[in-house]
Short mmCIF file of C-alpha atoms and ligand atoms in Angstrom, two decimals:
data_model
loop_
_atom_site.label_atom_id
_atom_site.label_comp_id
_atom_site.label_asym_id
_atom_site.label_seq_id
_atom_site.Cartn_x
_atom_site.Cartn_y
_atom_site.Cartn_z
CA MET A 1 -106.20 109.15 -31.71
CA PRO A 2 -108.44 107.00 -29.62
CA ALA A 3 -107.42 102.69 -29.95
CA THR A 4 -109.21 100.40 -28.04
CA VAL A 5 -108.66 97.00 -27.25
CA ILE A 6 -110.63 93.82 -26.55
CA VAL A 7 -108.84 90.97 -24.35
CA GLY A 8 -109.79 87.87 -23.51
CA LEU A 9 -109.37 87.38 -20.04
CA GLN A 10 -109.79 83.85 -19.58
CA TRP A 11 -109.17 80.94 -22.11
CA GLY A 12 -110.79 81.94 -25.14
CA ASP A 13 -114.47 82.46 -25.67
CA GLU A 14 -115.47 84.80 -23.29
CA GLY A 15 -117.83 86.50 -25.33
CA LYS A 16 -115.42 89.00 -27.84
CA GLY A 17 -117.62 88.43 -30.99
CA LYS A 18 -120.43 89.67 -29.06
CA THR A 19 -118.43 92.26 -26.81
CA THR A 20 -116.87 93.67 -30.03
CA ASP A 21 -120.13 94.09 -32.04
CA PHE A 22 -122.20 95.85 -29.04
CA LEU A 23 -119.13 98.75 -29.20
CA ALA A 24 -118.59 98.53 -32.75
CA GLU A 25 -121.17 100.75 -33.19
CA GLN A 26 -119.63 103.60 -32.84
CA VAL A 27 -116.37 102.94 -34.10
CA ALA A 28 -114.92 103.72 -37.65
CA MET A 29 -112.88 100.32 -38.43
CA VAL A 30 -111.93 97.16 -36.20
CA VAL A 31 -108.73 95.18 -36.30
CA ARG A 32 -107.84 91.09 -35.80
CA TYR A 33 -104.17 91.70 -34.91
CA GLN A 34 -103.46 88.08 -34.37
CA GLY A 35 -104.50 84.38 -34.50
CA GLY A 36 -105.79 82.74 -37.16
CA ASP A 37 -108.90 80.83 -37.68
CA ASN A 38 -108.79 79.17 -34.51
CA ALA A 39 -110.97 81.47 -33.76
CA GLY A 40 -114.41 81.42 -33.52
CA HIS A 41 -116.56 84.32 -32.69
CA THR A 42 -120.13 84.47 -32.21
CA VAL A 43 -122.25 87.33 -33.57
CA VAL A 44 -126.18 87.07 -32.61
CA THR A 45 -128.31 89.95 -33.60
CA GLY A 46 -132.23 89.13 -34.01
CA ASP A 47 -132.71 86.08 -34.93
CA GLU A 48 -129.11 85.50 -36.86
CA VAL A 49 -125.88 83.63 -35.42
CA PHE A 50 -122.93 85.17 -37.35
CA LYS A 51 -119.61 82.84 -36.43
CA LEU A 52 -116.76 84.53 -37.84
CA HIS A 53 -113.20 83.11 -37.56
CA LEU A 54 -110.94 85.89 -39.53
CA VAL A 55 -113.63 88.49 -40.39
CA PRO A 56 -113.49 91.29 -37.95
CA SER A 57 -116.56 91.29 -35.57
CA GLY A 58 -117.61 94.78 -36.80
CA VAL A 59 -118.01 93.78 -40.55
CA LEU A 60 -122.16 93.70 -39.72
CA TYR A 61 -121.98 97.57 -39.61
CA PRO A 62 -121.67 99.04 -43.41
CA HIS A 63 -119.66 102.32 -41.69
CA ILE A 64 -117.01 99.67 -40.35
CA THR A 65 -113.67 99.04 -42.05
CA SER A 66 -113.13 95.59 -41.50
CA VAL A 67 -109.01 95.03 -41.00
CA ILE A 68 -107.38 91.68 -40.35
CA GLY A 69 -103.64 92.65 -39.08
CA ASN A 70 -100.24 91.71 -40.16
CA GLY A 71 -100.25 89.58 -37.40
CA VAL A 72 -103.00 87.00 -38.04
CA VAL A 73 -102.16 84.45 -40.14
CA VAL A 74 -104.97 83.22 -42.79
CA ASN A 75 -105.78 80.67 -44.39
CA PRO A 76 -106.84 82.01 -47.66
CA ALA A 77 -110.19 78.95 -48.02
CA THR A 78 -111.36 80.09 -45.18
CA LEU A 79 -111.31 83.32 -45.64
CA ILE A 80 -113.07 83.57 -49.05
CA ALA A 81 -115.54 80.92 -47.70
CA GLU A 82 -116.37 83.51 -44.64
CA LEU A 83 -116.90 86.38 -47.31
CA ASP A 84 -118.30 84.39 -49.44
CA MET A 85 -120.92 83.30 -46.39
CA LEU A 86 -121.22 86.76 -45.74
CA THR A 87 -122.30 88.17 -48.85
CA GLY A 88 -125.11 85.58 -49.60
CA ARG A 89 -126.70 86.62 -46.13
CA GLY A 90 -126.19 89.89 -46.96
CA ILE A 91 -123.47 91.93 -45.77
CA ASP A 92 -121.23 94.11 -48.01
CA VAL A 93 -117.80 93.57 -47.50
CA GLY A 94 -116.11 95.53 -49.89
CA ARG A 95 -114.45 97.30 -47.08
CA VAL A 96 -113.23 93.62 -45.54
CA ARG A 97 -109.12 94.90 -46.36
CA VAL A 98 -106.74 91.64 -45.14
CA SER A 99 -102.59 93.22 -44.82
CA ARG A 100 -100.32 92.44 -47.67
CA SER A 101 -97.45 91.21 -45.08
CA ALA A 102 -100.26 88.64 -42.84
CA HIS A 103 -98.56 85.35 -42.96
CA VAL A 104 -100.57 82.12 -45.60
CA ILE A 105 -102.05 78.89 -43.15
CA MET A 106 -100.98 76.97 -46.25
CA PRO A 107 -102.22 73.34 -46.37
CA TYR A 108 -99.21 72.17 -45.40
CA HIS A 109 -99.11 73.79 -42.28
CA VAL A 110 -102.74 72.30 -41.94
CA ALA A 111 -101.05 68.57 -42.26
CA LEU A 112 -98.48 69.23 -39.73
CA ASP A 113 -100.06 70.46 -37.39
CA ARG A 114 -102.76 67.87 -37.13
CA GLY A 115 -99.68 65.12 -37.66
CA ASN A 116 -97.96 66.24 -34.94
CA GLU A 117 -100.90 66.60 -32.80
CA ALA A 118 -101.67 62.52 -33.68
CA ARG A 119 -97.90 62.00 -32.86
CA LEU A 120 -98.79 63.10 -29.62
CA ALA A 121 -100.98 61.53 -28.96
CA GLU A 122 -101.69 61.87 -24.79
CA ALA A 123 -99.75 64.35 -24.50
CA LYS A 124 -101.19 66.47 -27.26
CA VAL A 125 -102.33 70.22 -27.08
CA GLY A 126 -105.79 69.71 -28.22
CA THR A 127 -105.14 72.34 -30.93
CA THR A 128 -107.93 73.38 -33.47
CA GLY A 129 -105.82 71.15 -36.29
CA ARG A 130 -106.38 74.88 -38.43
CA GLY A 131 -102.31 74.89 -38.96
CA ILE A 132 -101.83 77.83 -36.51
CA GLY A 133 -98.32 77.04 -34.54
CA PRO A 134 -97.09 75.67 -37.91
CA ALA A 135 -97.40 78.70 -39.38
CA TYR A 136 -96.61 80.85 -36.60
CA GLY A 137 -93.08 78.33 -36.68
CA ASP A 138 -92.00 79.37 -40.14
CA ARG A 139 -93.02 83.50 -40.34
CA ALA A 140 -90.31 83.09 -37.19
CA TRP A 141 -88.43 80.89 -38.88
CA ARG A 142 -88.26 83.35 -41.79
CA LEU A 143 -90.58 80.31 -44.41
CA GLY A 144 -93.53 81.67 -45.04
CA LEU A 145 -95.48 83.05 -47.35
CA ARG A 146 -97.08 86.30 -47.07
CA MET A 147 -100.43 87.27 -48.79
CA GLU A 148 -98.58 89.73 -50.89
CA ASP A 149 -95.87 86.80 -52.56
CA LEU A 150 -99.76 84.76 -53.76
CA LEU A 151 -99.87 87.94 -56.30
CA ASP A 152 -96.96 86.56 -58.34
CA ARG A 153 -96.88 82.85 -58.84
CA SER A 154 -92.53 83.61 -60.15
CA VAL A 155 -91.75 84.25 -56.37
CA LEU A 156 -94.89 81.93 -54.85
CA ARG A 157 -92.11 79.60 -56.85
CA THR A 158 -88.67 80.19 -55.78
CA ARG A 159 -90.36 79.87 -51.84
CA LEU A 160 -92.35 76.44 -52.44
CA GLU A 161 -89.57 75.29 -54.06
CA ALA A 162 -87.05 76.39 -51.10
CA VAL A 163 -89.61 75.53 -48.45
CA LEU A 164 -91.62 71.77 -49.74
CA PRO A 165 -88.49 69.41 -49.89
CA ASP A 166 -88.34 69.60 -46.01
CA LYS A 167 -92.16 69.80 -45.15
CA ASN A 168 -92.46 66.96 -47.16
CA LEU A 169 -89.60 64.32 -45.16
CA VAL A 170 -91.16 65.81 -41.98
CA LEU A 171 -95.00 64.84 -43.24
CA GLY A 172 -94.16 61.18 -44.65
CA GLY A 173 -92.70 61.01 -41.14
CA MET A 174 -96.04 60.13 -40.05
CA GLY A 175 -97.33 59.03 -42.29
CA ALA A 176 -98.92 61.98 -44.17
CA ASN A 177 -99.42 62.38 -47.64
CA GLY A 178 -97.05 65.78 -49.40
CA PHE A 179 -97.32 68.72 -51.51
CA THR A 180 -95.78 69.12 -54.73
CA VAL A 181 -94.69 73.00 -55.68
CA ASP A 182 -96.62 72.76 -58.81
CA ALA A 183 -100.13 72.27 -56.63
CA MET A 184 -99.13 74.54 -54.17
CA VAL A 185 -98.21 76.99 -56.52
CA ASP A 186 -101.83 76.56 -58.34
CA VAL A 187 -103.44 77.07 -55.60
CA ALA A 188 -101.72 80.20 -54.10
CA ALA A 189 -101.82 82.22 -57.69
CA ALA A 190 -105.97 81.49 -57.51
CA TRP A 191 -106.51 82.72 -53.80
CA GLY A 192 -103.99 85.97 -54.58
CA GLU A 193 -106.46 86.48 -57.85
CA ARG A 194 -109.24 86.54 -55.65
CA LEU A 195 -108.37 88.04 -52.60
CA ALA A 196 -106.25 90.71 -54.31
CA PRO A 197 -108.74 93.53 -54.42
CA HIS A 198 -108.94 92.80 -50.56
CA LEU A 199 -105.42 93.20 -49.51
CA ASP A 200 -104.00 96.51 -48.47
CA ASP A 201 -101.23 98.16 -46.56
CA SER A 202 -103.54 97.42 -42.76
CA THR A 203 -100.26 99.50 -40.88
CA TRP A 204 -101.17 102.79 -42.63
CA LEU A 205 -104.94 101.96 -42.74
CA VAL A 206 -105.14 102.38 -39.08
CA GLN A 207 -102.52 105.28 -38.48
CA ALA A 208 -104.61 107.20 -41.04
CA ALA A 209 -107.25 106.90 -39.16
CA LEU A 210 -105.93 107.24 -35.61
CA ALA A 211 -105.05 110.19 -37.32
CA ARG A 212 -108.47 112.27 -38.52
CA GLY A 213 -109.65 111.02 -34.96
CA GLU A 214 -111.07 108.71 -35.61
CA HIS A 215 -112.44 105.14 -33.24
CA VAL A 216 -110.41 102.03 -33.86
CA LEU A 217 -111.43 98.66 -31.90
CA LEU A 218 -108.86 96.13 -31.79
CA GLU A 219 -110.09 92.81 -31.79
CA GLY A 220 -108.35 89.67 -29.76
CA ALA A 221 -109.04 86.09 -30.73
CA GLN A 222 -108.11 83.35 -28.06
CA GLY A 223 -107.43 84.87 -24.72
CA THR A 224 -104.52 85.57 -22.04
CA LEU A 225 -104.34 82.35 -20.64
CA LEU A 226 -103.96 80.75 -24.23
CA ASP A 227 -100.53 83.20 -25.43
CA LEU A 228 -97.53 81.91 -26.37
CA ASP A 229 -95.92 83.78 -22.98
CA HIS A 230 -98.46 84.41 -20.24
CA GLY A 231 -100.24 81.09 -21.26
CA SER A 232 -99.02 77.46 -19.21
CA TYR A 233 -97.09 76.55 -22.35
CA PRO A 234 -96.48 74.32 -23.86
CA PHE A 235 -100.58 74.37 -23.52
CA VAL A 236 -101.01 77.44 -25.51
CA THR A 237 -101.90 78.51 -29.42
CA SER A 238 -98.76 79.93 -31.16
CA SER A 239 -99.57 83.98 -30.94
CA ASN A 240 -100.04 87.26 -28.60
CA PRO A 241 -103.59 88.10 -27.77
CA VAL A 242 -102.64 89.64 -25.11
CA ALA A 243 -102.77 93.64 -24.96
CA GLY A 244 -99.42 94.22 -26.56
CA GLY A 245 -100.22 92.09 -29.64
CA ALA A 246 -102.96 94.29 -30.50
CA CYS A 247 -99.60 96.95 -31.08
CA THR A 248 -97.16 93.99 -33.22
CA GLY A 249 -100.42 92.36 -34.60
CA GLY A 250 -102.70 95.26 -35.43
CA GLY A 251 -99.81 98.19 -36.66
CA ILE A 252 -100.41 100.46 -33.72
CA GLY A 253 -97.61 102.64 -30.48
CA PRO A 254 -98.57 101.59 -26.57
CA LEU A 255 -98.79 105.19 -26.81
CA GLN A 256 -101.75 105.12 -29.20
CA VAL A 257 -104.11 102.77 -27.04
CA ASP A 258 -106.68 104.55 -24.87
CA GLU A 259 -107.91 101.84 -23.34
CA VAL A 260 -107.83 98.52 -22.49
CA LEU A 261 -111.34 96.58 -22.05
CA GLY A 262 -111.27 92.45 -20.92
CA VAL A 263 -114.15 90.52 -21.86
CA MET A 264 -114.48 87.74 -19.17
CA LYS A 265 -117.41 85.48 -18.78
CA ALA A 266 -119.25 84.25 -15.13
CA TYR A 267 -117.15 80.93 -15.14
CA ALA A 268 -114.43 80.16 -16.83
CA THR A 269 -114.00 77.20 -20.01
CA ARG A 270 -111.35 75.84 -22.35
CA VAL A 271 -111.02 73.94 -24.95
CA GLY A 272 -108.10 71.68 -25.65
CA SER A 273 -105.75 69.83 -22.97
CA GLY A 274 -103.28 71.93 -20.17
CA PRO A 275 -104.20 72.87 -16.40
CA PHE A 276 -107.37 74.12 -15.05
CA PRO A 277 -107.42 74.35 -11.50
CA THR A 278 -111.49 74.93 -11.56
CA GLU A 279 -113.08 72.16 -13.75
CA LEU A 280 -115.84 70.91 -12.26
CA GLN A 281 -116.36 67.43 -13.11
CA ASP A 282 -120.04 66.87 -11.63
CA GLU A 283 -123.63 68.04 -12.09
CA ILE A 284 -123.42 71.61 -11.85
CA GLY A 285 -121.02 71.78 -14.49
CA ALA A 286 -122.12 70.26 -16.90
CA GLY A 287 -124.94 72.15 -16.35
CA ILE A 288 -123.79 75.37 -17.03
CA ALA A 289 -122.18 73.81 -20.05
CA ARG A 290 -125.11 72.48 -21.45
CA ARG A 291 -127.28 76.81 -20.74
CA GLY A 292 -123.90 77.89 -21.93
CA ASN A 293 -123.16 75.86 -25.57
CA GLU A 294 -120.74 75.29 -23.94
CA PHE A 295 -118.96 73.98 -27.91
CA GLY A 296 -116.81 74.85 -29.67
CA THR A 297 -117.62 77.79 -32.49
CA THR A 298 -114.08 76.38 -34.33
CA THR A 299 -114.12 72.87 -33.88
CA GLY A 300 -117.78 72.16 -32.16
CA ARG A 301 -116.08 70.01 -29.83
CA PRO A 302 -117.58 70.59 -25.80
CA ARG A 303 -114.99 73.29 -24.22
CA ARG A 304 -113.70 72.35 -20.14
CA VAL A 305 -116.14 74.71 -17.91
CA GLY A 306 -115.43 75.76 -14.17
CA TRP A 307 -115.95 78.09 -11.84
CA PHE A 308 -114.32 81.69 -12.25
CA ASP A 309 -111.04 81.71 -10.64
CA ALA A 310 -109.81 85.20 -9.51
CA VAL A 311 -105.99 84.15 -9.85
CA PRO A 312 -105.19 84.29 -13.35
CA LEU A 313 -107.89 87.37 -13.87
CA ARG A 314 -105.23 89.51 -11.29
CA TYR A 315 -102.56 88.72 -14.19
CA ALA A 316 -104.70 89.11 -17.03
CA VAL A 317 -104.95 92.30 -15.37
CA ALA A 318 -102.22 93.15 -14.81
CA VAL A 319 -99.85 92.17 -18.13
CA ASN A 320 -102.92 93.59 -20.42
CA SER A 321 -102.86 97.16 -18.26
CA ILE A 322 -106.38 96.29 -18.28
CA SER A 323 -108.89 99.98 -17.60
CA SER A 324 -112.68 97.83 -18.00
CA ILE A 325 -114.03 95.25 -17.88
CA THR A 326 -117.60 93.73 -19.78
CA LEU A 327 -118.22 90.15 -17.69
CA ASN A 328 -120.42 87.94 -20.31
CA LYS A 329 -122.84 85.05 -19.73
CA LEU A 330 -124.12 86.50 -16.55
CA ASP A 331 -127.65 84.68 -16.83
CA ILE A 332 -126.43 80.67 -17.13
CA LEU A 333 -125.58 81.39 -13.02
CA SER A 334 -128.96 81.65 -12.64
CA GLY A 335 -130.24 78.53 -10.60
CA ILE A 336 -127.26 77.41 -8.89
CA PRO A 337 -127.63 77.91 -5.36
CA GLU A 338 -124.42 78.36 -4.41
CA ILE A 339 -121.65 79.70 -6.47
CA GLN A 340 -117.58 79.28 -5.81
CA LEU A 341 -115.36 81.88 -6.86
CA CYS A 342 -111.65 80.90 -6.59
CA VAL A 343 -109.67 83.24 -4.55
CA ALA A 344 -106.28 81.52 -3.97
CA TYR A 345 -104.48 78.61 -4.70
CA ASP A 346 -103.62 76.03 -1.74
CA VAL A 347 -100.15 75.07 -3.80
CA HIS A 348 -98.79 72.16 -1.48
CA GLY A 349 -99.98 73.02 1.21
CA ARG A 350 -99.08 77.16 0.69
CA ARG A 351 -101.86 79.68 0.10
CA VAL A 352 -100.88 81.25 -3.65
CA ASP A 353 -102.21 84.81 -4.32
CA HIS A 354 -99.80 85.16 -7.63
CA TRP A 355 -100.79 83.02 -11.14
CA PRO A 356 -97.25 81.44 -10.73
CA SER A 357 -95.32 81.66 -13.68
CA SER A 358 -94.57 77.46 -13.07
CA ALA A 359 -96.84 75.03 -15.51
CA LEU A 360 -96.27 72.69 -13.09
CA ALA A 361 -97.42 74.58 -10.12
CA ILE A 362 -100.28 75.29 -12.15
CA ALA A 363 -101.46 71.65 -12.28
CA ASP A 364 -99.88 71.17 -8.74
CA ALA A 365 -103.26 73.73 -8.02
CA THR A 366 -105.75 73.26 -5.42
CA PRO A 367 -108.60 76.07 -5.43
CA ILE A 368 -109.39 78.23 -2.29
CA TYR A 369 -113.01 78.77 -2.99
CA GLU A 370 -115.35 81.74 -1.03
CA THR A 371 -118.95 80.71 -1.77
CA PHE A 372 -121.82 83.42 -2.96
CA PRO A 373 -125.60 82.33 -3.18
CA GLY A 374 -127.21 82.04 -5.95
CA TRP A 375 -130.21 83.93 -7.61
CA ASP A 376 -133.27 81.77 -9.39
CA GLU A 377 -135.01 84.36 -11.52
CA PRO A 378 -133.70 84.19 -15.42
CA ILE A 379 -132.24 87.98 -16.09
CA HIS A 380 -132.02 88.25 -19.50
CA ASP A 381 -134.87 90.11 -19.73
CA VAL A 382 -132.71 92.63 -17.35
CA ARG A 383 -131.21 96.36 -18.78
CA SER A 384 -129.92 97.61 -15.76
CA LEU A 385 -127.55 96.75 -12.28
CA ALA A 386 -130.55 97.62 -10.02
CA GLY A 387 -132.73 95.21 -12.10
CA LEU A 388 -129.84 92.77 -10.93
CA PRO A 389 -130.73 90.02 -8.19
CA GLU A 390 -129.20 91.15 -5.28
CA ASN A 391 -127.15 87.95 -4.99
CA ALA A 392 -125.82 88.49 -8.63
CA ARG A 393 -125.34 91.72 -7.98
CA ARG A 394 -123.00 91.05 -5.07
CA TYR A 395 -120.97 88.37 -6.60
CA LEU A 396 -120.76 90.66 -9.50
CA THR A 397 -119.08 93.55 -6.83
CA ALA A 398 -116.63 90.26 -5.85
CA LEU A 399 -115.35 89.96 -9.23
CA GLU A 400 -115.34 93.81 -9.48
CA GLU A 401 -113.08 94.43 -6.46
CA LEU A 402 -110.59 91.20 -7.19
CA ALA A 403 -109.59 92.86 -10.44
CA GLY A 404 -109.40 95.97 -9.25
CA VAL A 405 -111.06 97.33 -12.78
CA PRO A 406 -114.47 98.72 -13.22
CA ILE A 407 -116.37 96.42 -14.76
CA VAL A 408 -118.93 98.69 -17.84
CA LEU A 409 -120.59 96.13 -18.82
CA VAL A 410 -122.72 93.72 -18.41
CA SER A 411 -124.15 90.74 -20.79
CA VAL A 412 -127.79 88.49 -19.82
CA GLY A 413 -127.80 87.08 -22.93
CA PRO A 414 -126.31 86.11 -26.85
CA GLU A 415 -127.84 89.12 -28.72
CA ARG A 416 -127.05 92.36 -29.61
CA THR A 417 -129.10 94.29 -27.05
CA GLN A 418 -129.47 92.14 -24.10
CA THR A 419 -126.99 94.21 -22.40
CA ILE A 420 -126.50 96.25 -18.92
CA GLU A 421 -124.35 99.58 -20.07
CA ARG A 422 -123.49 100.97 -16.51
CA ALA A 423 -123.74 104.71 -16.83
CA TRP A 424 -120.39 105.25 -16.65
CA ARG A 425 -117.60 103.55 -19.99
CA PRO A 426 -114.84 105.52 -20.99
CA MET A 427 -115.62 105.03 -24.40
CA ARG A 428 -118.53 106.89 -24.28
CA HIS A 429 -116.34 109.82 -23.25
CA ARG A 430 -113.86 110.39 -25.93
CA GLY A 431 -114.31 112.86 -28.36
CA GLY A 432 -113.61 112.88 -31.95
CA VAL A 433 -115.88 110.00 -32.67
CA PRO A 434 -116.88 110.98 -36.41
CA LEU A 435 -119.53 108.85 -37.53
CA ALA A 436 -121.02 108.70 -41.03
P1 GDP B 501 -115.98 84.17 -27.93
O1 GDP B 501 -114.01 83.53 -28.81
O2 GDP B 501 -114.73 85.04 -27.58
O3 GDP B 501 -116.24 85.60 -29.25
O4 GDP B 501 -116.65 83.02 -27.54
P2 GDP B 501 -117.26 83.00 -29.09
O5 GDP B 501 -118.46 83.23 -29.61
O6 GDP B 501 -116.76 81.25 -28.42
O7 GDP B 501 -118.53 81.44 -27.06
C1 GDP B 501 -119.47 83.09 -27.02
C2 GDP B 501 -120.32 81.86 -27.02
O8 GDP B 501 -121.94 82.72 -25.60
C3 GDP B 501 -121.26 82.71 -28.12
O9 GDP B 501 -122.02 81.30 -28.63
C4 GDP B 501 -122.15 83.72 -27.66
O10 GDP B 501 -123.37 84.11 -28.75
C5 GDP B 501 -122.40 83.59 -26.60
N1 GDP B 501 -122.93 84.83 -25.74
C6 GDP B 501 -121.89 85.94 -25.61
N2 GDP B 501 -121.81 86.48 -24.59
C7 GDP B 501 -123.59 86.10 -23.32
C8 GDP B 501 -124.02 86.14 -22.85
O11 GDP B 501 -124.21 87.01 -22.34
N3 GDP B 501 -125.47 85.07 -22.38
C9 GDP B 501 -125.71 83.58 -23.19
N4 GDP B 501 -126.75 83.12 -22.77
N5 GDP B 501 -124.14 83.77 -24.16
C10 GDP B 501 -123.93 84.79 -24.72
P1 IMO B 502 -111.88 82.35 -29.31
O1 IMO B 502 -111.10 83.62 -30.32
C1 IMO B 502 -110.24 78.36 -27.14
C2 IMO B 502 -106.85 76.44 -28.31
C3 IMO B 502 -107.35 75.29 -28.22
C4 IMO B 502 -106.39 74.54 -28.17
C5 IMO B 502 -104.68 75.82 -27.56
C6 IMO B 502 -104.00 75.74 -29.28
O2 IMO B 502 -112.80 81.96 -29.89
O3 IMO B 502 -111.56 82.38 -28.00
P2 IMO B 502 -103.97 76.59 -31.90
O4 IMO B 502 -104.66 75.78 -33.00
O5 IMO B 502 -104.30 77.50 -31.29
O6 IMO B 502 -102.60 75.41 -32.10
O7 IMO B 502 -104.35 74.75 -30.41
O8 IMO B 502 -105.54 76.88 -28.24
N1 IMO B 502 -107.57 77.78 -29.09
C7 IMO B 502 -108.96 78.36 -28.03
N2 IMO B 502 -109.38 78.47 -27.55
N3 IMO B 502 -111.19 79.74 -28.25
C8 IMO B 502 -110.58 79.73 -28.94
O9 IMO B 502 -110.49 80.44 -30.26
C9 IMO B 502 -109.43 79.29 -29.58
N4 IMO B 502 -108.25 79.35 -30.18
C10 IMO B 502 -107.25 78.27 -29.77
O10 IMO B 502 -108.37 74.62 -28.47
O11 IMO B 502 -105.84 73.61 -26.46
MG1 MG B 503 -114.50 81.80 -29.16
#
């Protein structure tokens, strides 16, 4: 029963979309397990660029069942727009399934997210403004609406009558407009009508696929350093991107996961506020941002850029039980004379090798770097490790040694085929992948 979890090892935008699309060719099902339309996953095939926020990145293959799991918070308006966009571009969305128990992001969640950020001013988290925190908050508070509730106007009315007065009070305090029960029932019921054919019991869908011996990919959103438990709270998202989140949010048990593939890029980026010890505010950083096109897929905000940080990498490998790694965007480092790699921190004169659990310690960390000679030549057309410049191989080997886990895929461009596959890759050697 092979299930592979794909998880971001940094602050998101590591190229999970590209990696998922690349691997999806050989599997039967791809499941999103957490997050919402704060995610922006880019898939490039030939001249076509797809930016996906909710639909899993396997959707471009006709043989894939794409599942939005119970752990995802769904803004139905975004989902409908995405399904329409895909249909308009010739992609069959008939096999997109949405968990009946996934929670709904309502318009008041979006308004609360934005109002709260405005109120925090300088102390803001820098959220994507998509209502993620308030929707997960209502889920935990047992005040949320689930996708199946959209199918029943009387359920909607009862739940909204209980919830909206408090929401309107808070929104009023923020100087924002409130919402009426009637309007919300109409909007939500229309979403339900449109999405009804896609709603399903996602847990049993996934379990049935695994029981048939089909290979299931679980696609994480965000990254380990944005995890609600493991990131630098409060500068985190409101879900668990780590591999454990694939169990709770995807409907599988821990022993059903047989591979956890970590996705990282050759440098670091972060969108929004929060500590970022290796951040670059010089020309080198600006060059990486320019060549790497580091602008948020969801909000268009410039991403902060820095050198690769191996301190949180070791932490991410541990908490996700990473078994193999994809290294993306190695091509972006071509042309930099010297590449710095952070191997430890100096915190108040003390060397720290472990990612500190204290946000205060991270804020005071000064990186200790090892310097690697760079390489000049573009590497977009390289398709084997042996074909990489020697200095690129050295950098890659250093990353691999610091992670303690094999790098099995190396990406040298955004397009599907711009990928170096190592001869050894666990997924290839597992049996029982009957593909149509
Ligand atoms: P995700 O959120 O983890 O799926 O990552 P994003 O899609 O938000 O950001 C990654 C960006 O880098 C996208 O624009 C990808 O098309 C692009 N990309 C992925 N891998 C590579 C690579 O190896 N080289 C280059 N140049 N671009 C890449
Ligand atoms: P993908 O899946 C990068 C960041 C926001 C903010 C913090 C909280 O494309 O990698 P939220 O809207 O989730 O409440 O914002 O998390 N963030 C991301 N950063 N990539 C993402 O997704 C992100 N999703 C949220 O910028 O700092
Ligand atoms: Mg992204």
